[in-house]
Amino acid sequence: MSIEKTTPLSGIAALSHHEEPQPQPKKVKPSATSDEKDPIFTLSLSGSAEKLLQASDKDIRQPLVEQVRQKIERGELTVNAEKIADALIQLNTSIRD
C-alpha cells in the first residue's frame, strides 16, 4: 500500500492558527454601604438561606467531626450512598414545604 497524494485537513489547520480570547477586565464598582441600594442588582434570600447565614460554631458537632477525620486518616470511613441520597431527598422536600 502506498500513499500517492495527501491534503491537509482544513478543520485542524484552522484550529492551529486559532488565538485564545483575551479575558476582559471586570469593572468593579466600589461596594455600597448597607443603606444604599444598587438599582441594577438586588438580592433577596429565602428563609432557609437566612438560617444558613446565622449558623454558628454550636451547630458543628466537633467530636463527630474529629471522629470522621480520624476514620478518613486511617482509611476506615465507609460511605453509605443510599443513606446520603435519602437524606438529600428529605432535605429537598422539607425546603420546598
PDB file of N, CA and C in Angstrom:
ATOM      1  N   MET A   1       0.848  -1.173   0.000  1.00  0.00           N
ATOM      2  CA  MET A   1       0.000   0.000   0.000  1.00  0.00           C
ATOM      3  C   MET A   1       0.891   1.232   0.000  1.00  0.00           C
ATOM      4  N   SER A   2       0.515   2.211  -0.827  1.00  0.00           N
ATOM      5  CA  SER A   2       1.287   3.447  -0.869  1.00  0.00           C
ATOM      6  C   SER A   2       0.347   4.636  -0.883  1.00  0.00           C
ATOM      7  N   ILE A   3       0.822   5.739  -0.350  1.00  0.00           N
ATOM      8  CA  ILE A   3       0.043   6.969  -0.347  1.00  0.00           C
ATOM      9  C   ILE A   3       0.609   7.859  -1.436  1.00  0.00           C
ATOM     10  N   GLU A   4      -0.226   8.189  -2.390  1.00  0.00           N
ATOM     11  CA  GLU A   4       0.249   8.974  -3.522  1.00  0.00           C
ATOM     12  C   GLU A   4       0.000  10.466  -3.338  1.00  0.00           C
ATOM     13  N   LYS A   5      -1.059  10.823  -2.635  1.00  0.00           N
ATOM     14  CA  LYS A   5      -1.384  12.237  -2.507  1.00  0.00           C
ATOM     15  C   LYS A   5      -2.012  12.479  -1.136  1.00  0.00           C
ATOM     16  N   THR A   6      -1.606  13.541  -0.489  1.00  0.00           N
ATOM     17  CA  THR A   6      -2.207  13.921   0.786  1.00  0.00           C
ATOM     18  C   THR A   6      -2.631  15.370   0.722  1.00  0.00           C
ATOM     19  N   THR A   7      -3.677  15.685   1.417  1.00  0.00           N
ATOM     20  CA  THR A   7      -4.124  17.076   1.513  1.00  0.00           C
ATOM     21  C   THR A   7      -4.333  17.396   2.986  1.00  0.00           C
ATOM     22  N   PRO A   8      -3.974  18.591   3.377  1.00  0.00           N
ATOM     23  CA  PRO A   8      -4.153  18.948   4.786  1.00  0.00           C
ATOM     24  C   PRO A   8      -5.635  19.027   5.135  1.00  0.00           C
ATOM     25  N   LEU A   9      -5.939  18.698   6.366  1.00  0.00           N
ATOM     26  CA  LEU A   9      -7.307  18.822   6.844  1.00  0.00           C
ATOM     27  C   LEU A   9      -7.565  20.272   7.204  1.00  0.00           C
ATOM     28  N   SER A  10      -8.568  20.839   6.607  1.00  0.00           N
ATOM     29  CA  SER A  10      -8.830  22.261   6.835  1.00  0.00           C
ATOM     30  C   SER A  10      -9.287  22.524   8.265  1.00  0.00           C
ATOM     31  N   GLY A  11     -10.025  21.596   8.855  1.00  0.00           N
ATOM     32  CA  GLY A  11     -10.507  21.802  10.223  1.00  0.00           C
ATOM     33  C   GLY A  11      -9.374  21.914  11.217  1.00  0.00           C
ATOM     34  N   ILE A  12      -8.410  21.037  11.111  1.00  0.00           N
ATOM     35  CA  ILE A  12      -7.270  21.065  12.038  1.00  0.00           C
ATOM     36  C   ILE A  12      -6.356  22.250  11.731  1.00  0.00           C
ATOM     37  N   ALA A  13      -6.172  22.532  10.440  1.00  0.00           N
ATOM     38  CA  ALA A  13      -5.325  23.667  10.074  1.00  0.00           C
ATOM     39  C   ALA A  13      -5.923  24.962  10.607  1.00  0.00           C
ATOM     40  N   ALA A  14      -7.236  25.079  10.531  1.00  0.00           N
ATOM     41  CA  ALA A  14      -7.879  26.297  11.030  1.00  0.00           C
ATOM     42  C   ALA A  14      -7.685  26.433  12.539  1.00  0.00           C
ATOM     43  N   LEU A  15      -7.703  25.324  13.246  1.00  0.00           N
ATOM     44  CA  LEU A  15      -7.530  25.375  14.700  1.00  0.00           C
ATOM     45  C   LEU A  15      -6.105  25.712  15.096  1.00  0.00           C
ATOM     46  N   SER A  16      -5.142  25.322  14.268  1.00  0.00           N
ATOM     47  CA  SER A  16      -3.744  25.572  14.631  1.00  0.00           C
ATOM     48  C   SER A  16      -3.403  27.060  14.618  1.00  0.00           C
ATOM     49  N   HIS A  17      -4.186  27.868  13.936  1.00  0.00           N
ATOM     50  CA  HIS A  17      -3.937  29.307  13.891  1.00  0.00           C
ATOM     51  C   HIS A  17      -4.927  30.080  14.765  1.00  0.00           C
ATOM     52  N   HIS A  18      -5.654  29.355  15.568  1.00  0.00           N
ATOM     53  CA  HIS A  18      -6.670  29.968  16.425  1.00  0.00           C
ATOM     54  C   HIS A  18      -6.010  30.684  17.599  1.00  0.00           C
ATOM     55  N   GLU A  19      -6.461  31.886  17.864  1.00  0.00           N
ATOM     56  CA  GLU A  19      -5.943  32.642  19.007  1.00  0.00           C
ATOM     57  C   GLU A  19      -6.925  32.527  20.162  1.00  0.00           C
ATOM     58  N   GLU A  20      -6.387  32.372  21.333  1.00  0.00           N
ATOM     59  CA  GLU A  20      -7.219  32.304  22.525  1.00  0.00           C
ATOM     60  C   GLU A  20      -7.795  33.686  22.814  1.00  0.00           C
ATOM     61  N   PRO A  21      -9.081  33.760  23.176  1.00  0.00           N
ATOM     62  CA  PRO A  21      -9.649  35.061  23.522  1.00  0.00           C
ATOM     63  C   PRO A  21      -9.014  35.609  24.786  1.00  0.00           C
ATOM     64  N   GLN A  22      -8.774  36.875  24.796  1.00  0.00           N
ATOM     65  CA  GLN A  22      -8.188  37.529  25.955  1.00  0.00           C
ATOM     66  C   GLN A  22      -9.291  37.838  26.957  1.00  0.00           C
ATOM     67  N   PRO A  23      -9.067  37.557  28.229  1.00  0.00           N
ATOM     68  CA  PRO A  23     -10.099  37.867  29.219  1.00  0.00           C
ATOM     69  C   PRO A  23     -10.312  39.373  29.319  1.00  0.00           C
ATOM     70  N   GLN A  24     -11.560  39.740  29.401  1.00  0.00           N
ATOM     71  CA  GLN A  24     -11.903  41.151  29.527  1.00  0.00           C
ATOM     72  C   GLN A  24     -11.794  41.556  30.998  1.00  0.00           C
ATOM     73  N   PRO A  25     -11.212  42.713  31.271  1.00  0.00           N
ATOM     74  CA  PRO A  25     -11.137  43.147  32.665  1.00  0.00           C
ATOM     75  C   PRO A  25     -12.547  43.417  33.194  1.00  0.00           C
ATOM     76  N   LYS A  26     -12.763  43.006  34.425  1.00  0.00           N
ATOM     77  CA  LYS A  26     -14.072  43.209  35.028  1.00  0.00           C
ATOM     78  C   LYS A  26     -14.145  44.601  35.628  1.00  0.00           C
ATOM     79  N   LYS A  27     -15.275  45.220  35.431  1.00  0.00           N
ATOM     80  CA  LYS A  27     -15.495  46.530  36.027  1.00  0.00           C
ATOM     81  C   LYS A  27     -15.970  46.331  37.449  1.00  0.00           C
ATOM     82  N   VAL A  28     -15.272  46.910  38.374  1.00  0.00           N
ATOM     83  CA  VAL A  28     -15.606  46.759  39.779  1.00  0.00           C
ATOM     84  C   VAL A  28     -16.066  48.106  40.312  1.00  0.00           C
ATOM     85  N   LYS A  29     -17.263  48.099  40.873  1.00  0.00           N
ATOM     86  CA  LYS A  29     -17.775  49.318  41.487  1.00  0.00           C
ATOM     87  C   LYS A  29     -17.427  49.293  42.968  1.00  0.00           C
ATOM     88  N   PRO A  30     -17.210  50.448  43.560  1.00  0.00           N
ATOM     89  CA  PRO A  30     -16.974  50.462  45.000  1.00  0.00           C
ATOM     90  C   PRO A  30     -18.177  49.862  45.704  1.00  0.00           C
ATOM     91  N   SER A  31     -17.922  49.121  46.778  1.00  0.00           N
ATOM     92  CA  SER A  31     -19.032  48.476  47.468  1.00  0.00           C
ATOM     93  C   SER A  31     -19.920  49.517  48.131  1.00  0.00           C
ATOM     94  N   ALA A  32     -21.205  49.253  48.074  1.00  0.00           N
ATOM     95  CA  ALA A  32     -22.184  50.166  48.649  1.00  0.00           C
ATOM     96  C   ALA A  32     -22.337  49.864  50.136  1.00  0.00           C
ATOM     97  N   THR A  33     -22.714  50.852  50.894  1.00  0.00           N
ATOM     98  CA  THR A  33     -22.991  50.617  52.308  1.00  0.00           C
ATOM     99  C   THR A  33     -24.317  49.898  52.417  1.00  0.00           C
ATOM    100  N   SER A  34     -24.635  49.387  53.582  1.00  0.00           N
ATOM    101  CA  SER A  34     -25.862  48.624  53.752  1.00  0.00           C
ATOM    102  C   SER A  34     -27.101  49.488  53.538  1.00  0.00           C
ATOM    103  N   ASP A  35     -26.975  50.807  53.673  1.00  0.00           N
ATOM    104  CA  ASP A  35     -28.123  51.691  53.480  1.00  0.00           C
ATOM    105  C   ASP A  35     -28.380  51.994  52.008  1.00  0.00           C
ATOM    106  N   GLU A  36     -27.365  51.821  51.171  1.00  0.00           N
ATOM    107  CA  GLU A  36     -27.510  52.129  49.760  1.00  0.00           C
ATOM    108  C   GLU A  36     -28.026  50.912  49.009  1.00  0.00           C
ATOM    109  N   LYS A  37     -28.761  51.165  47.927  1.00  0.00           N
ATOM    110  CA  LYS A  37     -29.243  50.076  47.098  1.00  0.00           C
ATOM    111  C   LYS A  37     -28.771  50.301  45.682  1.00  0.00           C
ATOM    112  N   ASP A  38     -28.293  49.239  45.065  1.00  0.00           N
ATOM    113  CA  ASP A  38     -27.870  49.290  43.674  1.00  0.00           C
ATOM    114  C   ASP A  38     -29.120  49.123  42.814  1.00  0.00           C
ATOM    115  N   PRO A  39     -29.443  50.095  41.991  1.00  0.00           N
ATOM    116  CA  PRO A  39     -30.672  49.989  41.203  1.00  0.00           C
ATOM    117  C   PRO A  39     -30.621  48.876  40.157  1.00  0.00           C
ATOM    118  N   ILE A  40     -29.432  48.389  39.831  1.00  0.00           N
ATOM    119  CA  ILE A  40     -29.302  47.361  38.803  1.00  0.00           C
ATOM    120  C   ILE A  40     -29.388  45.965  39.412  1.00  0.00           C
ATOM    121  N   PHE A  41     -28.911  45.793  40.608  1.00  0.00           N
ATOM    122  CA  PHE A  41     -28.801  44.470  41.195  1.00  0.00           C
ATOM    123  C   PHE A  41     -29.379  44.454  42.593  1.00  0.00           C
ATOM    124  N   THR A  42     -30.338  43.585  42.828  1.00  0.00           N
ATOM    125  CA  THR A  42     -30.867  43.387  44.174  1.00  0.00           C
ATOM    126  C   THR A  42     -30.890  41.896  44.455  1.00  0.00           C
ATOM    127  N   LEU A  43     -30.751  41.545  45.686  1.00  0.00           N
ATOM    128  CA  LEU A  43     -30.706  40.152  46.083  1.00  0.00           C
ATOM    129  C   LEU A  43     -31.573  39.968  47.302  1.00  0.00           C
ATOM    130  N   SER A  44     -32.418  38.959  47.259  1.00  0.00           N
ATOM    131  CA  SER A  44     -33.199  38.620  48.446  1.00  0.00           C
ATOM    132  C   SER A  44     -32.971  37.147  48.748  1.00  0.00           C
ATOM    133  N   LEU A  45     -32.872  36.822  50.008  1.00  0.00           N
ATOM    134  CA  LEU A  45     -32.584  35.461  50.436  1.00  0.00           C
ATOM    135  C   LEU A  45     -33.846  34.785  50.945  1.00  0.00           C
ATOM    136  N   SER A  46     -33.929  33.495  50.710  1.00  0.00           N
ATOM    137  CA  SER A  46     -35.049  32.721  51.235  1.00  0.00           C
ATOM    138  C   SER A  46     -34.852  32.533  52.737  1.00  0.00           C
ATOM    139  N   GLY A  47     -35.877  32.070  53.387  1.00  0.00           N
ATOM    140  CA  GLY A  47     -35.783  31.813  54.825  1.00  0.00           C
ATOM    141  C   GLY A  47     -34.715  30.786  55.147  1.00  0.00           C
ATOM    142  N   SER A  48     -34.596  29.768  54.301  1.00  0.00           N
ATOM    143  CA  SER A  48     -33.578  28.734  54.514  1.00  0.00           C
ATOM    144  C   SER A  48     -32.174  29.313  54.392  1.00  0.00           C
ATOM    145  N   ALA A  49     -31.981  30.191  53.424  1.00  0.00           N
ATOM    146  CA  ALA A  49     -30.671  30.813  53.239  1.00  0.00           C
ATOM    147  C   ALA A  49     -30.332  31.703  54.429  1.00  0.00           C
ATOM    148  N   GLU A  50     -31.321  32.401  54.929  1.00  0.00           N
ATOM    149  CA  GLU A  50     -31.101  33.243  56.113  1.00  0.00           C
ATOM    150  C   GLU A  50     -30.656  32.389  57.305  1.00  0.00           C
ATOM    151  N   LYS A  51     -31.283  31.217  57.471  1.00  0.00           N
ATOM    152  CA  LYS A  51     -30.907  30.324  58.568  1.00  0.00           C
ATOM    153  C   LYS A  51     -29.470  29.846  58.417  1.00  0.00           C
ATOM    154  N   LEU A  52     -29.071  29.535  57.177  1.00  0.00           N
ATOM    155  CA  LEU A  52     -27.705  29.086  56.943  1.00  0.00           C
ATOM    156  C   LEU A  52     -26.688  30.168  57.276  1.00  0.00           C
ATOM    157  N   LEU A  53     -27.038  31.416  56.996  1.00  0.00           N
ATOM    158  CA  LEU A  53     -26.131  32.519  57.305  1.00  0.00           C
ATOM    159  C   LEU A  53     -25.982  32.721  58.806  1.00  0.00           C
ATOM    160  N   GLN A  54     -26.980  32.317  59.560  1.00  0.00           N
ATOM    161  CA  GLN A  54     -26.948  32.502  61.005  1.00  0.00           C
ATOM    162  C   GLN A  54     -26.315  31.317  61.731  1.00  0.00           C
ATOM    163  N   ALA A  55     -25.827  30.341  60.987  1.00  0.00           N
ATOM    164  CA  ALA A  55     -25.194  29.173  61.598  1.00  0.00           C
ATOM    165  C   ALA A  55     -23.978  29.610  62.405  1.00  0.00           C
ATOM    166  N   SER A  56     -23.742  28.903  63.467  1.00  0.00           N
ATOM    167  CA  SER A  56     -22.605  29.256  64.319  1.00  0.00           C
ATOM    168  C   SER A  56     -21.805  28.000  64.662  1.00  0.00           C
ATOM    169  N   ASP A  57     -20.760  28.185  65.450  1.00  0.00           N
ATOM    170  CA  ASP A  57     -19.922  27.060  65.846  1.00  0.00           C
ATOM    171  C   ASP A  57     -20.698  26.026  66.648  1.00  0.00           C
ATOM    172  N   LYS A  58     -21.741  26.447  67.345  1.00  0.00           N
ATOM    173  CA  LYS A  58     -22.508  25.485  68.144  1.00  0.00           C
ATOM    174  C   LYS A  58     -23.274  24.507  67.253  1.00  0.00           C
ATOM    175  N   ASP A  59     -23.422  24.837  65.954  1.00  0.00           N
ATOM    176  CA  ASP A  59     -24.099  23.956  65.013  1.00  0.00           C
ATOM    177  C   ASP A  59     -23.185  22.831  64.531  1.00  0.00           C
ATOM    178  N   ILE A  60     -21.900  22.923  64.823  1.00  0.00           N
ATOM    179  CA  ILE A  60     -20.934  21.914  64.378  1.00  0.00           C
ATOM    180  C   ILE A  60     -20.634  20.979  65.542  1.00  0.00           C
ATOM    181  N   ARG A  61     -20.869  19.696  65.331  1.00  0.00           N
ATOM    182  CA  ARG A  61     -20.592  18.700  66.378  1.00  0.00           C
ATOM    183  C   ARG A  61     -19.120  18.310  66.285  1.00  0.00           C
ATOM    184  N   GLN A  62     -18.302  19.040  66.999  1.00  0.00           N
ATOM    185  CA  GLN A  62     -16.847  18.904  66.920  1.00  0.00           C
ATOM    186  C   GLN A  62     -16.360  17.490  67.217  1.00  0.00           C
ATOM    187  N   PRO A  63     -16.880  16.786  68.231  1.00  0.00           N
ATOM    188  CA  PRO A  63     -16.411  15.413  68.472  1.00  0.00           C
ATOM    189  C   PRO A  63     -16.688  14.492  67.271  1.00  0.00           C
ATOM    190  N   LEU A  64     -17.831  14.649  66.640  1.00  0.00           N
ATOM    191  CA  LEU A  64     -18.162  13.838  65.473  1.00  0.00           C
ATOM    192  C   LEU A  64     -17.246  14.174  64.299  1.00  0.00           C
ATOM    193  N   VAL A  65     -16.959  15.454  64.123  1.00  0.00           N
ATOM    194  CA  VAL A  65     -16.049  15.876  63.059  1.00  0.00           C
ATOM    195  C   VAL A  65     -14.680  15.242  63.260  1.00  0.00           C
ATOM    196  N   GLU A  66     -14.193  15.252  64.493  1.00  0.00           N
ATOM    197  CA  GLU A  66     -12.890  14.668  64.791  1.00  0.00           C
ATOM    198  C   GLU A  66     -12.896  13.161  64.558  1.00  0.00           C
ATOM    199  N   GLN A  67     -13.986  12.508  64.930  1.00  0.00           N
ATOM    200  CA  GLN A  67     -14.110  11.066  64.738  1.00  0.00           C
ATOM    201  C   GLN A  67     -14.073  10.715  63.243  1.00  0.00           C
ATOM    202  N   VAL A  68     -14.786  11.464  62.422  1.00  0.00           N
ATOM    203  CA  VAL A  68     -14.794  11.236  60.971  1.00  0.00           C
ATOM    204  C   VAL A  68     -13.402  11.508  60.401  1.00  0.00           C
ATOM    205  N   ARG A  69     -12.769  12.574  60.845  1.00  0.00           N
ATOM    206  CA  ARG A  69     -11.422  12.917  60.365  1.00  0.00           C
ATOM    207  C   ARG A  69     -10.437  11.768  60.636  1.00  0.00           C
ATOM    208  N   GLN A  70     -10.512  11.201  61.827  1.00  0.00           N
ATOM    209  CA  GLN A  70      -9.617  10.095  62.181  1.00  0.00           C
ATOM    210  C   GLN A  70      -9.892   8.863  61.326  1.00  0.00           C
ATOM    211  N   LYS A  71     -11.158   8.567  61.069  1.00  0.00           N
ATOM    212  CA  LYS A  71     -11.504   7.425  60.219  1.00  0.00           C
ATOM    213  C   LYS A  71     -10.972   7.622  58.799  1.00  0.00           C
ATOM    214  N   ILE A  72     -11.055   8.838  58.300  1.00  0.00           N
ATOM    215  CA  ILE A  72     -10.528   9.126  56.962  1.00  0.00           C
ATOM    216  C   ILE A  72      -9.024   8.893  56.931  1.00  0.00           C
ATOM    217  N   GLU A  73      -8.326   9.394  57.947  1.00  0.00           N
ATOM    218  CA  GLU A  73      -6.869   9.234  58.007  1.00  0.00           C
ATOM    219  C   GLU A  73      -6.460   7.769  58.068  1.00  0.00           C
ATOM    220  N   ARG A  74      -7.251   6.934  58.757  1.00  0.00           N
ATOM    221  CA  ARG A  74      -6.931   5.509  58.873  1.00  0.00           C
ATOM    222  C   ARG A  74      -7.470   4.699  57.694  1.00  0.00           C
ATOM    223  N   GLY A  75      -8.252   5.346  56.811  1.00  0.00           N
ATOM    224  CA  GLY A  75      -8.834   4.637  55.671  1.00  0.00           C
ATOM    225  C   GLY A  75      -9.978   3.729  56.067  1.00  0.00           C
ATOM    226  N   GLU A  76     -10.649   4.051  57.155  1.00  0.00           N
ATOM    227  CA  GLU A  76     -11.724   3.210  57.684  1.00  0.00           C
ATOM    228  C   GLU A  76     -13.116   3.776  57.430  1.00  0.00           C
ATOM    229  N   LEU A  77     -13.223   4.919  56.801  1.00  0.00           N
ATOM    230  CA  LEU A  77     -14.528   5.545  56.603  1.00  0.00           C
ATOM    231  C   LEU A  77     -15.283   4.828  55.495  1.00  0.00           C
ATOM    232  N   THR A  78     -16.493   4.393  55.798  1.00  0.00           N
ATOM    233  CA  THR A  78     -17.359   3.807  54.777  1.00  0.00           C
ATOM    234  C   THR A  78     -18.508   4.776  54.533  1.00  0.00           C
ATOM    235  N   VAL A  79     -18.850   4.938  53.275  1.00  0.00           N
ATOM    236  CA  VAL A  79     -19.890   5.888  52.899  1.00  0.00           C
ATOM    237  C   VAL A  79     -21.088   5.100  52.387  1.00  0.00           C
ATOM    238  N   ASN A  80     -22.251   5.375  52.944  1.00  0.00           N
ATOM    239  CA  ASN A  80     -23.490   4.741  52.514  1.00  0.00           C
ATOM    240  C   ASN A  80     -24.204   5.709  51.576  1.00  0.00           C
ATOM    241  N   ALA A  81     -24.013   5.521  50.279  1.00  0.00           N
ATOM    242  CA  ALA A  81     -24.562   6.440  49.284  1.00  0.00           C
ATOM    243  C   ALA A  81     -26.088   6.479  49.336  1.00  0.00           C
ATOM    244  N   GLU A  82     -26.717   5.352  49.620  1.00  0.00           N
ATOM    245  CA  GLU A  82     -28.181   5.311  49.682  1.00  0.00           C
ATOM    246  C   GLU A  82     -28.699   6.177  50.837  1.00  0.00           C
ATOM    247  N   LYS A  83     -28.028   6.108  51.968  1.00  0.00           N
ATOM    248  CA  LYS A  83     -28.426   6.906  53.133  1.00  0.00           C
ATOM    249  C   LYS A  83     -28.257   8.403  52.843  1.00  0.00           C
ATOM    250  N   ILE A  84     -27.167   8.762  52.171  1.00  0.00           N
ATOM    251  CA  ILE A  84     -26.927  10.164  51.806  1.00  0.00           C
ATOM    252  C   ILE A  84     -27.993  10.643  50.831  1.00  0.00           C
ATOM    253  N   ALA A  85     -28.316   9.816  49.831  1.00  0.00           N
ATOM    254  CA  ALA A  85     -29.335  10.192  48.846  1.00  0.00           C
ATOM    255  C   ALA A  85     -30.685  10.391  49.523  1.00  0.00           C
ATOM    256  N   ASP A  86     -31.056   9.481  50.433  1.00  0.00           N
ATOM    257  CA  ASP A  86     -32.329   9.620  51.149  1.00  0.00           C
ATOM    258  C   ASP A  86     -32.370  10.915  51.958  1.00  0.00           C
ATOM    259  N   ALA A  87     -31.257  11.251  52.617  1.00  0.00           N
ATOM    260  CA  ALA A  87     -31.203  12.479  53.413  1.00  0.00           C
ATOM    261  C   ALA A  87     -31.317  13.715  52.525  1.00  0.00           C
ATOM    262  N   LEU A  88     -30.685  13.689  51.346  1.00  0.00           N
ATOM    263  CA  LEU A  88     -30.783  14.824  50.423  1.00  0.00           C
ATOM    264  C   LEU A  88     -32.207  14.990  49.906  1.00  0.00           C
ATOM    265  N   ILE A  89     -32.866  13.885  49.617  1.00  0.00           N
ATOM    266  CA  ILE A  89     -34.257  13.958  49.149  1.00  0.00           C
ATOM    267  C   ILE A  89     -35.132  14.514  50.249  1.00  0.00           C
ATOM    268  N   GLN A  90     -34.945  14.052  51.475  1.00  0.00           N
ATOM    269  CA  GLN A  90     -35.727  14.551  52.598  1.00  0.00           C
ATOM    270  C   GLN A  90     -35.478  16.042  52.824  1.00  0.00           C
ATOM    271  N   LEU A  91     -34.220  16.466  52.720  1.00  0.00           N
ATOM    272  CA  LEU A  91     -33.886  17.881  52.882  1.00  0.00           C
ATOM    273  C   LEU A  91     -34.550  18.722  51.795  1.00  0.00           C
ATOM    274  N   ASN A  92     -34.490  18.254  50.565  1.00  0.00           N
ATOM    275  CA  ASN A  92     -35.105  18.966  49.450  1.00  0.00           C
ATOM    276  C   ASN A  92     -36.619  19.076  49.656  1.00  0.00           C
ATOM    277  N   THR A  93     -37.238  18.015  50.125  1.00  0.00           N
ATOM    278  CA  THR A  93     -38.672  18.018  50.359  1.00  0.00           C
ATOM    279  C   THR A  93     -39.034  18.996  51.473  1.00  0.00           C
ATOM    280  N   SER A  94     -38.223  19.030  52.530  1.00  0.00           N
ATOM    281  CA  SER A  94     -38.528  19.930  53.652  1.00  0.00           C
ATOM    282  C   SER A  94     -38.300  21.397  53.268  1.00  0.00           C
ATOM    283  N   ILE A  95     -37.362  21.651  52.378  1.00  0.00           N
ATOM    284  CA  ILE A  95     -37.117  23.031  51.945  1.00  0.00           C
ATOM    285  C   ILE A  95     -38.288  23.533  51.110  1.00  0.00           C
ATOM    286  N   ARG A  96     -38.833  22.651  50.272  1.00  0.00           N
ATOM    287  CA  ARG A  96     -39.954  23.047  49.410  1.00  0.00           C
ATOM    288  C   ARG A  96     -41.219  23.319  50.185  1.00  0.00           C
ATOM    289  N   ASP A  97     -41.411  22.603  51.302  1.00  0.00           N
ATOM    290  CA  ASP A  97     -42.660  22.748  52.079  1.00  0.00           C
ATOM    291  C   ASP A  97     -42.717  24.003  52.883  1.00  0.00           C
TER     292      ASP A  97
END
